[in-house]
PDB file of C-alpha atoms in Angstrom:
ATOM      1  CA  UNK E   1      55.212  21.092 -69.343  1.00 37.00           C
ATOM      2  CA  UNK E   2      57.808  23.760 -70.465  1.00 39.00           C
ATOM      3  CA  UNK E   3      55.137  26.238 -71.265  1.00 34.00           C
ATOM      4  CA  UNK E   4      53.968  25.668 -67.594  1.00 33.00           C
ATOM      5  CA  UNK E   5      57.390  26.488 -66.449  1.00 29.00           C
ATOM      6  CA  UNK E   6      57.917  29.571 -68.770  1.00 30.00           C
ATOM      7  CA  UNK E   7      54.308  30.806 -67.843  1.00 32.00           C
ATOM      8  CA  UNK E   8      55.290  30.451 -63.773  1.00 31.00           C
ATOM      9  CA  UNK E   9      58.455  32.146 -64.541  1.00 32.00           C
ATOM     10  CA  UNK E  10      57.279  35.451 -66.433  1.00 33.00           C
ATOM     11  CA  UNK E  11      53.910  35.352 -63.752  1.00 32.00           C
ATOM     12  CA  UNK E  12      57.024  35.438 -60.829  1.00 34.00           C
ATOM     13  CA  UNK E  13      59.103  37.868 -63.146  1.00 35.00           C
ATOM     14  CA  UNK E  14      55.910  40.150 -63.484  1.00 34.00           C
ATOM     15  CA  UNK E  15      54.962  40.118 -59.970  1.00 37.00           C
ATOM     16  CA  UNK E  16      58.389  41.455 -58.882  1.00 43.00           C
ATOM     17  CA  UNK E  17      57.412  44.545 -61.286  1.00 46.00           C
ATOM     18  CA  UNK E  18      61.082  44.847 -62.698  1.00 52.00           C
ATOM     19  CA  UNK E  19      62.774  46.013 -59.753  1.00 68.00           C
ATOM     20  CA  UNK E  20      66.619  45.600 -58.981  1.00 93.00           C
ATOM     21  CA  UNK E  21      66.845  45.581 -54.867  1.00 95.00           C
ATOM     22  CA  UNK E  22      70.472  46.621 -54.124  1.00 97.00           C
ATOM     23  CA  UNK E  23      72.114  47.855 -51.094  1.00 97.00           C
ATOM     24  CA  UNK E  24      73.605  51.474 -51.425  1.00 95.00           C
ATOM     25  CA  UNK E  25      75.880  52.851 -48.726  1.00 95.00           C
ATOM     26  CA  UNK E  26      76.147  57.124 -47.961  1.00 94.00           C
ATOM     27  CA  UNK E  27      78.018  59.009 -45.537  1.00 91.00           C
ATOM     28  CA  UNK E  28      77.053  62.500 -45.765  1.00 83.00           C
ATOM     29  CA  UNK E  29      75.002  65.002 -44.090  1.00 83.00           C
ATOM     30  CA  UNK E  30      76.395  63.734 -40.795  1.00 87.00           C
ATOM     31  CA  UNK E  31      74.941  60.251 -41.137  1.00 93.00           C
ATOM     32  CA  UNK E  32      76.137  57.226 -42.272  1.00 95.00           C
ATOM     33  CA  UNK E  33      73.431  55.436 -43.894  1.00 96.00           C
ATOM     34  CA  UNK E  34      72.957  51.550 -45.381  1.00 96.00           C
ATOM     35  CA  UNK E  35      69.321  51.155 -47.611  1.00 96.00           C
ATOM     36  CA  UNK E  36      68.022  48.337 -49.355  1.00 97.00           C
ATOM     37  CA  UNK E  37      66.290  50.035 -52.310  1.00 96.00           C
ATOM     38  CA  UNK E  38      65.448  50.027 -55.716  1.00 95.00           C
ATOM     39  CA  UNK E  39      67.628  52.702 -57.142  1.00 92.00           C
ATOM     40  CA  UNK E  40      66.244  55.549 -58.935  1.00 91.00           C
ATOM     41  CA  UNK E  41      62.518  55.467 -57.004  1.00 92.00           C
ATOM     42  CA  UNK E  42      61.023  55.819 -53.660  1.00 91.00           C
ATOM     43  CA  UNK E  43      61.073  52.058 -53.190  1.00 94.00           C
ATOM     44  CA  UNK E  44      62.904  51.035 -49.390  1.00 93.00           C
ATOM     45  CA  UNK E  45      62.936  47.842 -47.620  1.00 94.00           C
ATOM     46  CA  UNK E  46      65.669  48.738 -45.248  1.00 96.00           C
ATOM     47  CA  UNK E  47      67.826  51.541 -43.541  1.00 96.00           C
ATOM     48  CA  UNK E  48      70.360  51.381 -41.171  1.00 96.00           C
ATOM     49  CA  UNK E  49      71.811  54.907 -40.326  1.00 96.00           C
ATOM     50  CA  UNK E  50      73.783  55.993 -37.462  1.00 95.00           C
ATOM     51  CA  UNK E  51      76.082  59.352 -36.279  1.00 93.00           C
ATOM     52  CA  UNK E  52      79.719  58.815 -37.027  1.00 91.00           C
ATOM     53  CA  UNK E  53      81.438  57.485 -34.053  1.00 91.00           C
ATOM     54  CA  UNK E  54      77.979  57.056 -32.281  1.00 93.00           C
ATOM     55  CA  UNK E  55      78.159  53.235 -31.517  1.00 94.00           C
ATOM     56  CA  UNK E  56      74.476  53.441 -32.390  1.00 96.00           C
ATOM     57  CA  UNK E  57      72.451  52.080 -35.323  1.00 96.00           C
ATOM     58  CA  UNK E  58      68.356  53.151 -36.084  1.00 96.00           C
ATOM     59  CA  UNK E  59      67.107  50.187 -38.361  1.00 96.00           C
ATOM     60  CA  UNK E  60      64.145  51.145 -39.981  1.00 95.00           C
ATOM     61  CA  UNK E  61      62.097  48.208 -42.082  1.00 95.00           C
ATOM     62  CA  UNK E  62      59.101  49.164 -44.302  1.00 93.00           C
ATOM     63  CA  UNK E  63      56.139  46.973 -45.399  1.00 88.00           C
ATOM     64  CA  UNK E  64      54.595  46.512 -42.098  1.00 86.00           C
ATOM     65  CA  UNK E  65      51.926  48.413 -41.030  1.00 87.00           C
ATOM     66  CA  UNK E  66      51.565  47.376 -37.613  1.00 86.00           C
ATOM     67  CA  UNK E  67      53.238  49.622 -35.008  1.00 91.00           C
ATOM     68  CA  UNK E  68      53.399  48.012 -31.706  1.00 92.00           C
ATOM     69  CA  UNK E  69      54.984  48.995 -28.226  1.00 92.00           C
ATOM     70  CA  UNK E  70      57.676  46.053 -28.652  1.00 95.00           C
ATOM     71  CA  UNK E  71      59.155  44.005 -32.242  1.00 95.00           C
ATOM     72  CA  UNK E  72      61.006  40.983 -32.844  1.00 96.00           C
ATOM     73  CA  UNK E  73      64.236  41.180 -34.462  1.00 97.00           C
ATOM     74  CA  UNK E  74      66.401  37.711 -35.383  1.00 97.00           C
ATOM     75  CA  UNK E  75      68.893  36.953 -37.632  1.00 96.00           C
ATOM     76  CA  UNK E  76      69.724  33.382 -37.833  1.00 94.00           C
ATOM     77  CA  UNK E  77      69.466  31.684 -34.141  1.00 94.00           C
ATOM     78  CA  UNK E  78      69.710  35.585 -33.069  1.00 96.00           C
ATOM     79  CA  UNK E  79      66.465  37.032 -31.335  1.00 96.00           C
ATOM     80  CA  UNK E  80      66.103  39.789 -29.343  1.00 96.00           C
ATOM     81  CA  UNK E  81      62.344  42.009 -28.626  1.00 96.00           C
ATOM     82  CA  UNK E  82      63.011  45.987 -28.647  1.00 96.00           C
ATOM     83  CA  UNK E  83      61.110  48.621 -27.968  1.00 96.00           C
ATOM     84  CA  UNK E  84      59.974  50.312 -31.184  1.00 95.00           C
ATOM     85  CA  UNK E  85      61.035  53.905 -31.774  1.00 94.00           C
ATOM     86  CA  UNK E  86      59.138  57.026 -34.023  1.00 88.00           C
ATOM     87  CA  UNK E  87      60.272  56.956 -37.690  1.00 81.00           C
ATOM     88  CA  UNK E  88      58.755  56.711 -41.105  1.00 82.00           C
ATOM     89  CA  UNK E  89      58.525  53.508 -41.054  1.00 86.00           C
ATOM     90  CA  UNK E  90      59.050  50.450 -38.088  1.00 92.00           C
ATOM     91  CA  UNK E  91      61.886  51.580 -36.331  1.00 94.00           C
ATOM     92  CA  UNK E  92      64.412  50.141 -32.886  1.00 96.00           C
ATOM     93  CA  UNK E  93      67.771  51.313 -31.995  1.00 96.00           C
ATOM     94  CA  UNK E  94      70.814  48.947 -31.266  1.00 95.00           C
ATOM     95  CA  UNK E  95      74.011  49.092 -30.448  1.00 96.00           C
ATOM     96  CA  UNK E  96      76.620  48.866 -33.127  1.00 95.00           C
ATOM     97  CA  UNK E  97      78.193  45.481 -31.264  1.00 95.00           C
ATOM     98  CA  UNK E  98      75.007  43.551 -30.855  1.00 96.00           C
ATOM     99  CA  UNK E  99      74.668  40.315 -31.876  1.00 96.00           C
ATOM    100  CA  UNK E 100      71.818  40.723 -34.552  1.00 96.00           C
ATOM    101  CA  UNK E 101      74.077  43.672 -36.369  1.00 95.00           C
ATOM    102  CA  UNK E 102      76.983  40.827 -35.917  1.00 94.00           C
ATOM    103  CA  UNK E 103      75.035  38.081 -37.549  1.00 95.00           C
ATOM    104  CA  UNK E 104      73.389  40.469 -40.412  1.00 95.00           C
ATOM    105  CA  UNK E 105      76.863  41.410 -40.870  1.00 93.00           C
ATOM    106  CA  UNK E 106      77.930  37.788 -41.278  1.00 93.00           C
ATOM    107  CA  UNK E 107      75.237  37.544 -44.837  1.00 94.00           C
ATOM    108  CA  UNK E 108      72.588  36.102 -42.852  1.00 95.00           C
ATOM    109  CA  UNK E 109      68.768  37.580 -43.368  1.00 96.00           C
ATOM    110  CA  UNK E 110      67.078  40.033 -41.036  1.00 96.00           C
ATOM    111  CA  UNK E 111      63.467  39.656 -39.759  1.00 96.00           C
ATOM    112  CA  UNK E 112      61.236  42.110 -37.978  1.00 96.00           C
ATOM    113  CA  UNK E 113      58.247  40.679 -36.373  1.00 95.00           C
ATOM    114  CA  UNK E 114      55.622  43.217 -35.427  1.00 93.00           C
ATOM    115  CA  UNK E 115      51.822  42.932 -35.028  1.00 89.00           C
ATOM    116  CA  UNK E 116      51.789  39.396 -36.877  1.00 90.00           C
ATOM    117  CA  UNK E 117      53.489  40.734 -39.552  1.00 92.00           C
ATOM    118  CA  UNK E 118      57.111  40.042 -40.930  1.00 94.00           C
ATOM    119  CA  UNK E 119      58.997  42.293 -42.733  1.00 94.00           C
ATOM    120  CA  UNK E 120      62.292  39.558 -44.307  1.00 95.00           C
ATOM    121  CA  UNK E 121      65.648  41.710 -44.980  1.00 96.00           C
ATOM    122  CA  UNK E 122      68.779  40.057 -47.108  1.00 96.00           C
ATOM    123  CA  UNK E 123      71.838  41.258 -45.656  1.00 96.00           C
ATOM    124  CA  UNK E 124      74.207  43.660 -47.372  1.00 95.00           C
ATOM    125  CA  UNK E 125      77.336  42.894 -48.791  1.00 93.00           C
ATOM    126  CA  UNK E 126      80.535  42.638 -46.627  1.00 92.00           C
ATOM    127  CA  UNK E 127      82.213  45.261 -47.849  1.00 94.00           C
ATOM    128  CA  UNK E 128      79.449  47.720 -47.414  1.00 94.00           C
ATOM    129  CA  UNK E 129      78.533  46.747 -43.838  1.00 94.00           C
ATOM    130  CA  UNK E 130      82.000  47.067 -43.211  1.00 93.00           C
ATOM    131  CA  UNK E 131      82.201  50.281 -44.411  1.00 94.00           C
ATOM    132  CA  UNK E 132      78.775  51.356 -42.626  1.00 95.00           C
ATOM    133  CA  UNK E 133      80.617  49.883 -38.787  1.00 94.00           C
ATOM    134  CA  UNK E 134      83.441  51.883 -39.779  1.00 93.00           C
ATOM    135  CA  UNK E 135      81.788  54.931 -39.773  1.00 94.00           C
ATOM    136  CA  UNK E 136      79.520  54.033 -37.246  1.00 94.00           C
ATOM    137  CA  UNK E 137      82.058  52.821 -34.260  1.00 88.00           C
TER     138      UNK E 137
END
């Protein structure tokens, strides 16, 4: 039985491949930017970047391949459909003071729903979405 256990643990430790998913937070260049990556590589699973003072956030996911008119964004019991937007990966635009940047603010996950396919987000830490409305309001 604990051989079972140990085996499903280094099979889940395996498939993760060794990488650390943080959130890092830069303001330079003009932008203000939040990712979700694994440091050190070209591994993203989110960006939020916005001009200083612009009131406006681009949130970029990656993983999803689909690239409809229209996604689904929800946090929580937050859901709102927005028109996608060109970018490297699947991109909308919201406004700094909407509810889903609120509640993804708050610790709670982030979901994009495009295609049939859903791209899951954890939220950043407090202090660093803090410091990304800061710069971004």
């Amino acid at each position: 039985m604990i051989s079972s256990l140990v085996a499903a643990g280094m099979l889940a430790l395996a498939g993760q491949g060794g990488h650390a998913w943080v959130w890092s937070y830069y303001d330079n260049d003009g932008r203000a930017v939040l990712a979700r990556e694994v440091p050190d590589t070209a591994h993203l699973n989110a960006v939020l970047e916005c001009s200083p003072g612009s009131g406006m956030v681009h949130l970029t996911v990656y993983e999803a391949s689909a690239r409809p008119a229209f996604v689904n964004v929800s946090v929580g019991a937050v859901s709102a459909d927005m028109e996608r937007v060109e970018g490297d990966g699947l991109s909308v635009r919201l406004r700094l003071d909407h509810p889903i940047l609120h509640a993804f603010g708050e610790g709670q996950a982030l979901t994009v729903t495009a295609g049939g396919q859903t791209v899951a987000v954890a939220a950043p830490g407090p202090r660093l979405m803090s410091a990304f409305r800061s710069a971004c309001g």
